[in-house]
mmCIF file of C-alpha atoms in Angstrom:
data_model
loop_
_atom_site.group_PDB
_atom_site.id
_atom_site.type_symbol
_atom_site.label_atom_id
_atom_site.label_comp_id
_atom_site.label_asym_id
_atom_site.label_seq_id
_atom_site.Cartn_x
_atom_site.Cartn_y
_atom_site.Cartn_z
ATOM 1 C CA MET A 248 -90.298 44.271 -64.222
ATOM 2 C CA ILE A 249 -86.587 43.492 -63.853
ATOM 3 C CA LEU A 250 -85.078 41.307 -61.118
ATOM 4 C CA VAL A 251 -81.663 42.212 -59.687
ATOM 5 C CA THR A 252 -80.133 39.796 -57.183
ATOM 6 C CA GLY A 253 -77.207 40.792 -54.986
ATOM 7 C CA ALA A 254 -78.871 44.194 -54.969
ATOM 8 C CA THR A 255 -77.315 45.416 -51.727
ATOM 9 C CA GLY A 256 -73.844 44.365 -52.887
ATOM 10 C CA PHE A 257 -71.302 46.256 -54.976
ATOM 11 C CA ILE A 258 -72.155 45.550 -58.609
ATOM 12 C CA GLY A 259 -75.803 44.740 -57.872
ATOM 13 C CA SER A 260 -76.505 48.097 -56.224
ATOM 14 C CA ALA A 261 -74.552 49.873 -58.967
ATOM 15 C CA LEU A 262 -76.765 48.141 -61.530
ATOM 16 C CA VAL A 263 -79.874 49.368 -59.698
ATOM 17 C CA TRP A 264 -78.367 52.877 -59.950
ATOM 18 C CA GLU A 265 -77.757 52.393 -63.684
ATOM 19 C CA LEU A 266 -81.321 51.222 -64.280
ATOM 20 C CA ASN A 267 -82.716 54.132 -62.256
ATOM 21 C CA GLN A 268 -80.585 56.511 -64.346
ATOM 22 C CA ARG A 269 -82.345 55.117 -67.402
ATOM 23 C CA GLY A 270 -85.781 55.627 -65.905
ATOM 24 C CA ARG A 271 -86.362 52.050 -64.771
ATOM 25 C CA THR A 272 -87.912 51.879 -61.324
ATOM 26 C CA ASP A 273 -90.045 48.758 -61.824
ATOM 27 C CA LEU A 274 -87.387 46.668 -60.137
ATOM 28 C CA LEU A 275 -87.625 43.610 -57.922
ATOM 29 C CA VAL A 276 -84.451 43.486 -55.836
ATOM 30 C CA SER A 277 -83.151 40.619 -53.742
ATOM 31 C CA ASP A 278 -80.216 39.785 -51.481
ATOM 32 C CA HIS A 279 -79.226 37.867 -48.354
ATOM 33 C CA ILE A 280 -78.555 41.259 -46.745
ATOM 34 C CA GLU A 281 -81.694 43.356 -46.358
ATOM 35 C CA PRO A 282 -81.651 47.067 -47.293
ATOM 36 C CA LYS A 283 -82.170 48.062 -43.644
ATOM 37 C CA ASP A 284 -78.921 46.259 -42.731
ATOM 38 C CA ARG A 285 -76.908 47.781 -45.587
ATOM 39 C CA SER A 286 -79.075 50.845 -45.950
ATOM 40 C CA ASP A 287 -76.713 53.170 -47.807
ATOM 41 C CA HIS A 288 -76.456 50.996 -50.919
ATOM 42 C CA LEU A 289 -80.106 51.438 -51.900
ATOM 43 C CA ARG A 290 -80.981 54.529 -49.857
ATOM 44 C CA LYS A 291 -81.186 56.769 -52.935
ATOM 45 C CA ARG A 292 -82.566 54.112 -55.251
ATOM 46 C CA THR A 293 -86.124 53.516 -56.396
ATOM 47 C CA PHE A 294 -87.479 49.990 -56.747
ATOM 48 C CA LYS A 295 -90.808 48.199 -56.515
ATOM 49 C CA ASP A 296 -90.106 45.515 -53.937
ATOM 50 C CA PHE A 297 -87.391 43.704 -51.983
ATOM 51 C CA VAL A 298 -87.432 39.934 -51.486
ATOM 52 C CA PRO A 299 -84.943 38.186 -49.161
ATOM 53 C CA ALA A 300 -82.778 35.734 -51.104
ATOM 54 C CA ASP A 301 -83.996 32.831 -48.966
ATOM 55 C CA HIS A 302 -87.559 33.525 -50.096
ATOM 56 C CA LEU A 303 -86.829 34.388 -53.709
ATOM 57 C CA THR A 304 -87.290 30.947 -55.241
ATOM 58 C CA SER A 305 -90.780 30.572 -53.790
ATOM 59 C CA HIS A 306 -91.655 34.153 -54.747
ATOM 60 C CA LEU A 307 -90.552 33.852 -58.365
ATOM 61 C CA SER A 308 -93.515 31.778 -59.497
ATOM 62 C CA THR A 309 -95.876 34.576 -58.464
ATOM 63 C CA VAL A 310 -94.102 37.197 -60.591
ATOM 64 C CA ALA A 311 -92.814 35.126 -63.522
ATOM 65 C CA LYS A 312 -95.320 36.551 -65.994
ATOM 66 C CA ASP A 313 -94.226 40.099 -65.114
ATOM 67 C CA LEU A 314 -90.454 39.576 -65.358
ATOM 68 C CA GLU A 315 -88.712 40.791 -68.498
ATOM 69 C CA ALA A 316 -85.123 40.140 -67.354
ATOM 70 C CA VAL A 317 -83.081 38.642 -64.518
ATOM 71 C CA PHE A 318 -79.678 40.048 -63.558
ATOM 72 C CA HIS A 319 -78.123 37.601 -61.108
ATOM 73 C CA MET A 320 -75.337 39.455 -59.296
ATOM 74 C CA GLY A 321 -75.780 37.683 -55.964
ATOM 75 C CA ALA A 322 -72.948 35.383 -54.861
ATOM 76 C CA CYS A 323 -70.243 34.771 -52.315
ATOM 77 C CA SER A 324 -67.416 36.806 -53.859
ATOM 78 C CA SER A 325 -64.694 36.015 -51.332
ATOM 79 C CA THR A 326 -61.626 34.536 -53.008
ATOM 80 C CA THR A 327 -60.455 33.270 -49.614
ATOM 81 C CA GLU A 328 -63.625 31.303 -48.751
ATOM 82 C CA LYS A 329 -62.643 27.730 -47.811
ATOM 83 C CA ASN A 330 -66.108 26.159 -47.477
ATOM 84 C CA ALA A 331 -66.583 24.384 -50.799
ATOM 85 C CA GLU A 332 -70.135 23.297 -49.998
ATOM 86 C CA TYR A 333 -71.167 26.861 -49.145
ATOM 87 C CA LEU A 334 -69.750 28.079 -52.462
ATOM 88 C CA ARG A 335 -71.398 25.250 -54.372
ATOM 89 C CA LYS A 336 -74.815 26.081 -52.940
ATOM 90 C CA ASN A 337 -74.530 29.864 -53.246
ATOM 91 C CA ASN A 338 -72.543 30.292 -56.453
ATOM 92 C CA THR A 339 -73.330 27.201 -58.497
ATOM 93 C CA GLU A 340 -76.631 25.636 -57.441
ATOM 94 C CA TYR A 341 -78.489 28.904 -56.801
ATOM 95 C CA THR A 342 -77.412 30.211 -60.215
ATOM 96 C CA ARG A 343 -78.514 26.947 -61.815
ATOM 97 C CA HIS A 344 -81.950 27.295 -60.263
ATOM 98 C CA LEU A 345 -82.359 30.815 -61.679
ATOM 99 C CA PHE A 346 -81.065 29.696 -65.088
ATOM 100 C CA GLU A 347 -83.647 26.898 -65.165
ATOM 101 C CA PHE A 348 -86.406 29.255 -64.016
ATOM 102 C CA CYS A 349 -85.546 31.685 -66.821
ATOM 103 C CA THR A 350 -85.446 28.784 -69.281
ATOM 104 C CA LYS A 351 -88.900 27.597 -68.240
ATOM 105 C CA HIS A 352 -90.430 31.070 -68.453
ATOM 106 C CA GLN A 353 -88.289 32.304 -71.380
ATOM 107 C CA ILE A 354 -86.814 35.277 -69.536
ATOM 108 C CA PRO A 355 -83.451 36.843 -70.527
ATOM 109 C CA PHE A 356 -80.757 36.025 -67.958
ATOM 110 C CA GLN A 357 -77.368 37.499 -67.092
ATOM 111 C CA TYR A 358 -75.172 36.253 -64.281
ATOM 112 C CA ALA A 359 -71.894 37.208 -62.644
ATOM 113 C CA SER A 360 -69.000 34.938 -63.496
ATOM 114 C CA SER A 361 -65.423 36.019 -62.777
ATOM 115 C CA GLY A 362 -61.970 36.486 -64.225
ATOM 116 C CA ALA A 363 -60.917 34.183 -61.377
ATOM 117 C CA VAL A 364 -61.907 31.219 -63.566
ATOM 118 C CA TYR A 365 -58.690 31.718 -65.578
ATOM 119 C CA GLY A 366 -56.452 30.718 -62.686
ATOM 120 C CA ASP A 367 -52.808 31.640 -63.116
ATOM 121 C CA GLY A 368 -53.390 32.838 -66.678
ATOM 122 C CA SER A 369 -51.223 30.139 -68.231
ATOM 123 C CA GLN A 370 -54.102 29.331 -70.608
ATOM 124 C CA GLY A 371 -54.671 32.992 -71.384
ATOM 125 C CA PHE A 372 -57.669 35.186 -70.567
ATOM 126 C CA CYS A 373 -59.842 34.533 -73.617
ATOM 127 C CA ASP A 374 -63.575 33.886 -73.313
ATOM 128 C CA ARG A 375 -63.493 31.758 -76.478
ATOM 129 C CA THR A 376 -61.202 29.151 -74.864
ATOM 130 C CA ASP A 377 -62.724 25.854 -73.705
ATOM 131 C CA PRO A 378 -63.404 26.543 -70.009
ATOM 132 C CA GLU A 379 -62.502 22.984 -69.062
ATOM 133 C CA SER A 380 -58.863 23.880 -69.760
ATOM 134 C CA PHE A 381 -58.766 26.368 -66.858
ATOM 135 C CA THR A 382 -57.619 25.635 -63.303
ATOM 136 C CA PRO A 383 -58.770 28.333 -60.845
ATOM 137 C CA LEU A 384 -56.458 29.223 -57.975
ATOM 138 C CA ASN A 385 -59.222 29.211 -55.352
ATOM 139 C CA LEU A 386 -62.582 27.640 -54.541
ATOM 140 C CA TYR A 387 -64.424 30.843 -55.450
ATOM 141 C CA GLY A 388 -63.037 30.703 -58.992
ATOM 142 C CA LYS A 389 -63.886 27.004 -59.206
ATOM 143 C CA SER A 390 -67.502 27.640 -58.195
ATOM 144 C CA LYS A 391 -67.834 30.193 -60.994
ATOM 145 C CA LEU A 392 -66.089 27.971 -63.539
ATOM 146 C CA ASP A 393 -68.280 24.999 -62.633
ATOM 147 C CA PHE A 394 -71.371 26.975 -63.525
ATOM 148 C CA ASP A 395 -69.878 28.372 -66.742
ATOM 149 C CA ILE A 396 -69.120 24.827 -67.897
ATOM 150 C CA TRP A 397 -72.597 23.614 -66.979
ATOM 151 C CA ALA A 398 -74.364 26.533 -68.678
ATOM 152 C CA LEU A 399 -72.489 26.103 -71.945
ATOM 153 C CA LYS A 400 -73.615 22.459 -72.130
ATOM 154 C CA GLN A 401 -77.329 23.185 -71.800
ATOM 155 C CA GLU A 402 -79.465 22.538 -74.871
ATOM 156 C CA SER A 403 -82.430 24.184 -73.147
ATOM 157 C CA HIS A 404 -81.687 27.688 -71.972
ATOM 158 C CA PRO A 405 -83.170 31.186 -71.578
ATOM 159 C CA PRO A 406 -83.910 33.007 -74.854
ATOM 160 C CA HIS A 407 -80.948 35.306 -74.229
ATOM 161 C CA TRP A 408 -78.293 34.500 -71.630
ATOM 162 C CA GLN A 409 -74.810 35.773 -70.850
ATOM 163 C CA GLY A 410 -72.237 34.946 -68.188
ATOM 164 C CA LEU A 411 -70.073 37.955 -67.375
ATOM 165 C CA ARG A 412 -66.492 37.371 -66.284
ATOM 166 C CA PHE A 413 -65.684 40.454 -64.239
ATOM 167 C CA PHE A 414 -62.022 41.399 -63.867
ATOM 168 C CA ASN A 415 -60.698 44.000 -61.364
ATOM 169 C CA VAL A 416 -63.828 46.090 -60.887
ATOM 170 C CA TYR A 417 -63.574 49.231 -58.754
ATOM 171 C CA GLY A 418 -65.932 52.064 -57.921
ATOM 172 C CA PRO A 419 -68.578 53.442 -55.570
ATOM 173 C CA ASN A 420 -70.626 51.131 -53.332
ATOM 174 C CA GLU A 421 -67.794 48.637 -52.735
ATOM 175 C CA TYR A 422 -67.118 49.973 -49.231
ATOM 176 C CA HIS A 423 -68.501 46.933 -47.375
ATOM 177 C CA LYS A 424 -66.195 44.430 -49.066
ATOM 178 C CA GLY A 425 -63.320 44.585 -46.582
ATOM 179 C CA PRO A 426 -60.351 42.519 -47.811
ATOM 180 C CA MET A 427 -62.141 41.949 -51.137
ATOM 181 C CA ALA A 428 -62.447 45.692 -51.905
ATOM 182 C CA SER A 429 -60.482 47.076 -54.842
ATOM 183 C CA VAL A 430 -56.946 48.362 -54.447
ATOM 184 C CA ALA A 431 -58.251 51.741 -55.643
ATOM 185 C CA PHE A 432 -60.429 51.988 -52.523
ATOM 186 C CA LYS A 433 -57.740 50.591 -50.224
ATOM 187 C CA ALA A 434 -55.218 53.029 -51.699
ATOM 188 C CA PHE A 435 -57.508 55.967 -50.981
ATOM 189 C CA GLN A 436 -57.929 54.841 -47.376
ATOM 190 C CA GLN A 437 -54.195 54.349 -46.827
ATOM 191 C CA ILE A 438 -53.225 57.656 -48.407
ATOM 192 C CA GLU A 439 -55.817 59.545 -46.363
ATOM 193 C CA GLU A 440 -54.619 57.893 -43.145
ATOM 194 C CA THR A 441 -50.840 57.777 -43.663
ATOM 195 C CA GLY A 442 -49.956 59.941 -46.661
ATOM 196 C CA GLN A 443 -48.435 56.972 -48.450
ATOM 197 C CA LEU A 444 -49.411 53.666 -50.078
ATOM 198 C CA ARG A 445 -48.043 50.198 -49.380
ATOM 199 C CA LEU A 446 -47.552 48.062 -52.495
ATOM 200 C CA PHE A 447 -46.158 44.590 -52.968
ATOM 201 C CA LYS A 448 -42.630 44.268 -54.242
ATOM 202 C CA SER A 449 -42.069 42.050 -57.255
ATOM 203 C CA HIS A 450 -40.652 38.595 -56.614
ATOM 204 C CA ASN A 451 -40.553 37.872 -60.338
ATOM 205 C CA ALA A 452 -37.450 38.856 -62.291
ATOM 206 C CA ASN A 453 -39.594 39.759 -65.302
ATOM 207 C CA TYR A 454 -41.410 42.550 -63.441
ATOM 208 C CA GLU A 455 -40.042 45.572 -61.614
ATOM 209 C CA ASP A 456 -41.617 46.652 -58.317
ATOM 210 C CA GLY A 457 -45.045 48.118 -59.011
ATOM 211 C CA LYS A 458 -45.023 46.959 -62.622
ATOM 212 C CA GLN A 459 -47.285 44.003 -61.937
ATOM 213 C CA LEU A 460 -50.255 44.276 -64.302
ATOM 214 C CA ARG A 461 -54.013 44.086 -63.775
ATOM 215 C CA ASP A 462 -57.084 44.794 -65.865
ATOM 216 C CA PHE A 463 -58.841 47.544 -63.893
ATOM 217 C CA VAL A 464 -62.401 48.329 -65.005
ATOM 218 C CA TYR A 465 -64.726 50.989 -63.585
ATOM 219 C CA VAL A 466 -68.096 49.793 -62.324
ATOM 220 C CA LYS A 467 -69.915 52.372 -64.481
ATOM 221 C CA ASP A 468 -68.594 50.626 -67.599
ATOM 222 C CA ILE A 469 -69.740 47.279 -66.203
ATOM 223 C CA THR A 470 -73.300 48.391 -65.476
ATOM 224 C CA ARG A 471 -73.609 50.171 -68.825
ATOM 225 C CA TRP A 472 -72.514 47.011 -70.611
ATOM 226 C CA MET A 473 -75.051 44.887 -68.747
ATOM 227 C CA VAL A 474 -77.884 47.126 -69.863
ATOM 228 C CA GLU A 475 -76.483 47.250 -73.410
ATOM 229 C CA ILE A 476 -76.489 43.457 -73.562
ATOM 230 C CA TYR A 477 -80.068 43.293 -72.308
ATOM 231 C CA GLU A 478 -81.284 46.000 -74.673
ATOM 232 C CA SER A 479 -79.672 44.246 -77.647
ATOM 233 C CA LYS A 480 -82.482 41.653 -77.314
ATOM 234 C CA GLY A 481 -80.255 38.867 -78.555
ATOM 235 C CA GLY A 482 -78.110 41.040 -80.792
ATOM 236 C CA ILE A 483 -75.261 40.025 -78.502
ATOM 237 C CA ARG A 484 -75.300 36.258 -78.707
ATOM 238 C CA ASN A 485 -75.650 33.812 -75.840
ATOM 239 C CA GLY A 486 -72.504 32.731 -74.036
ATOM 240 C CA ILE A 487 -69.661 33.814 -71.785
ATOM 241 C CA TYR A 488 -68.144 37.300 -72.059
ATOM 242 C CA ASN A 489 -65.151 38.928 -70.425
ATOM 243 C CA GLN A 490 -65.851 42.215 -68.678
ATOM 244 C CA GLY A 491 -62.638 44.195 -68.334
ATOM 245 C CA PHE A 492 -61.087 47.295 -69.829
ATOM 246 C CA GLY A 493 -59.096 45.100 -72.188
ATOM 247 C CA LYS A 494 -55.771 46.780 -71.446
ATOM 248 C CA ALA A 495 -53.671 45.851 -68.420
ATOM 249 C CA ARG A 496 -52.206 48.655 -66.317
ATOM 250 C CA THR A 497 -49.604 48.612 -63.554
ATOM 251 C CA TRP A 498 -50.097 49.000 -59.824
ATOM 252 C CA LEU A 499 -48.009 52.164 -60.117
ATOM 253 C CA ASP A 500 -50.432 53.532 -62.720
ATOM 254 C CA LEU A 501 -53.280 52.966 -60.284
ATOM 255 C CA ALA A 502 -51.336 54.487 -57.401
ATOM 256 C CA GLN A 503 -50.463 57.565 -59.458
ATOM 257 C CA ALA A 504 -54.108 58.011 -60.451
ATOM 258 C CA VAL A 505 -55.251 57.975 -56.812
ATOM 259 C CA PHE A 506 -52.493 60.320 -55.599
ATOM 260 C CA SER A 507 -53.183 62.710 -58.502
ATOM 261 C CA SER A 508 -56.916 62.741 -57.766
ATOM 262 C CA LEU A 509 -56.071 63.757 -54.206
ATOM 263 C CA GLY A 510 -53.628 66.426 -55.376
ATOM 264 C CA GLN A 511 -50.687 64.644 -53.750
ATOM 265 C CA LYS A 512 -47.302 63.369 -54.893
ATOM 266 C CA LEU A 513 -46.659 59.661 -55.285
ATOM 267 C CA LYS A 514 -45.262 58.074 -52.103
ATOM 268 C CA ILE A 515 -44.892 54.286 -51.999
ATOM 269 C CA GLU A 516 -43.729 51.917 -49.256
ATOM 270 C CA TRP A 517 -42.674 48.597 -50.775
ATOM 271 C CA ILE A 518 -43.515 45.428 -48.843
ATOM 272 C CA ASP A 519 -42.874 41.743 -49.500
ATOM 273 C CA VAL A 520 -45.631 39.510 -50.809
ATOM 274 C CA PRO A 521 -46.484 37.179 -47.888
ATOM 275 C CA VAL A 522 -44.739 33.842 -48.271
ATOM 276 C CA ASP A 523 -47.999 31.874 -47.965
ATOM 277 C CA ILE A 524 -49.479 33.495 -51.099
ATOM 278 C CA ARG A 525 -46.284 34.219 -53.020
ATOM 279 C CA ASP A 526 -46.513 31.131 -55.240
ATOM 280 C CA GLN A 527 -50.093 32.005 -56.243
ATOM 281 C CA TYR A 528 -49.525 35.718 -56.744
ATOM 282 C CA GLN A 529 -50.442 36.856 -60.252
ATOM 283 C CA TYR A 530 -48.245 39.283 -62.148
ATOM 284 C CA PHE A 531 -50.516 39.775 -65.153
ATOM 285 C CA THR A 532 -54.243 39.737 -65.914
ATOM 286 C CA GLU A 533 -55.849 41.218 -69.010
ATOM 287 C CA ALA A 534 -59.336 40.545 -70.311
ATOM 288 C CA ASN A 535 -59.417 39.598 -73.974
ATOM 289 C CA MET A 536 -62.377 41.742 -75.069
ATOM 290 C CA GLU A 537 -62.332 40.864 -78.782
ATOM 291 C CA LYS A 538 -65.390 38.609 -78.585
ATOM 292 C CA ALA A 539 -67.527 41.165 -76.719
ATOM 293 C CA PHE A 540 -66.541 44.048 -78.994
ATOM 294 C CA ALA A 541 -67.111 41.915 -82.105
ATOM 295 C CA GLU A 542 -70.647 41.273 -80.842
ATOM 296 C CA GLY A 543 -71.282 45.010 -80.708
ATOM 297 C CA LEU A 544 -70.536 45.878 -77.093
ATOM 298 C CA SER A 545 -69.401 49.505 -76.813
ATOM 299 C CA GLN A 546 -65.830 50.452 -75.986
ATOM 300 C CA PRO A 547 -65.091 51.302 -72.333
ATOM 301 C CA GLN A 548 -65.713 54.953 -71.505
ATOM 302 C CA TRP A 549 -63.666 55.154 -68.319
ATOM 303 C CA SER A 550 -59.886 55.013 -68.585
ATOM 304 C CA LEU A 551 -58.063 54.237 -65.346
ATOM 305 C CA GLU A 552 -57.234 57.914 -64.816
ATOM 306 C CA LYS A 553 -60.760 59.097 -65.635
ATOM 307 C CA GLY A 554 -62.434 56.376 -63.585
ATOM 308 C CA VAL A 555 -60.267 56.891 -60.509
ATOM 309 C CA ALA A 556 -60.760 60.664 -60.709
ATOM 310 C CA ASP A 557 -64.549 60.232 -60.821
ATOM 311 C CA TYR A 558 -64.429 57.709 -57.979
ATOM 312 C CA VAL A 559 -62.237 59.824 -55.708
ATOM 313 C CA GLU A 560 -63.555 63.308 -56.473
ATOM 314 C CA ASN A 561 -67.282 62.579 -56.787
ATOM 315 C CA TYR A 562 -67.625 59.821 -54.205
ATOM 316 C CA LEU A 563 -64.743 59.001 -51.853
ATOM 317 C CA VAL A 564 -64.025 62.534 -50.658
ATOM 318 C CA GLN A 565 -67.714 63.422 -50.405
ATOM 319 C CA SER A 566 -69.758 63.213 -47.206
ATOM 320 C CA ASP A 567 -72.077 60.811 -49.053
ATOM 321 C CA PRO A 568 -69.919 58.479 -51.180
ATOM 322 C CA TYR A 569 -72.758 56.277 -52.454
ATOM 323 C CA LEU A 570 -74.384 56.037 -55.856
#
């Protein structure tokens, strides 16, 4: 049996889809949000049981002997969350508890870290760099970095464990995320409603408007990689791994992909970056994927154009947009 936490969230529910696609239905799923309250995310999925996140720790001891892997995707993923104690409990301490459980029972463990740990990128975006050199720009990133640092120091650990630093993930099942949803999804909504897309101007002389760069990665690459890592049975070594496409693309590239998928011409309205976030605004992120690929992880299968086309044509414009 496989445990997936955060199973009614974006990447968690997509992982349940991926596992179902591979014939795995012996799944224990958990989240703070029950399936009945976010019913669409797991409506078409098959799993053995659901356990509320608040009850998971007490439930684990009863199923430990049956668990073959734990995928911990549950977390507060809001980059604007200001409650440090809430983030510490949900993103750091809860992950530590699961790490220690998997250590005790020798169960493979993967958890969601984040590209947010790299802060402004001044130290690069390499997963081989000492994490203590990074300064995240927000409390969310700090909560993820704190756990990465702790995990790397542990002499006792699960037999196989990986922390996955997700970059700009987009794709089906992210619809509940509101302000934290991908720009791909927000672009689709804006274009459908207004026929145009609002993008931030550049306030950096080194970048033209719309030429700000991000590492966009399709959720179907992410979930495939997670299963690949698990199925390698230690072939991919323990540690922290970036999870991005590995090639930064511009906001205009993303915009063009969405407009093209809708059969429309590019139409952009340029707006200023709000003054209160202008100093923290990032102009470049790009996952260094050399370590992951050297360990045997497959190359991404979904280019930005291919991923956006699949997302728009097979999900967003459909009456049922869910995996």
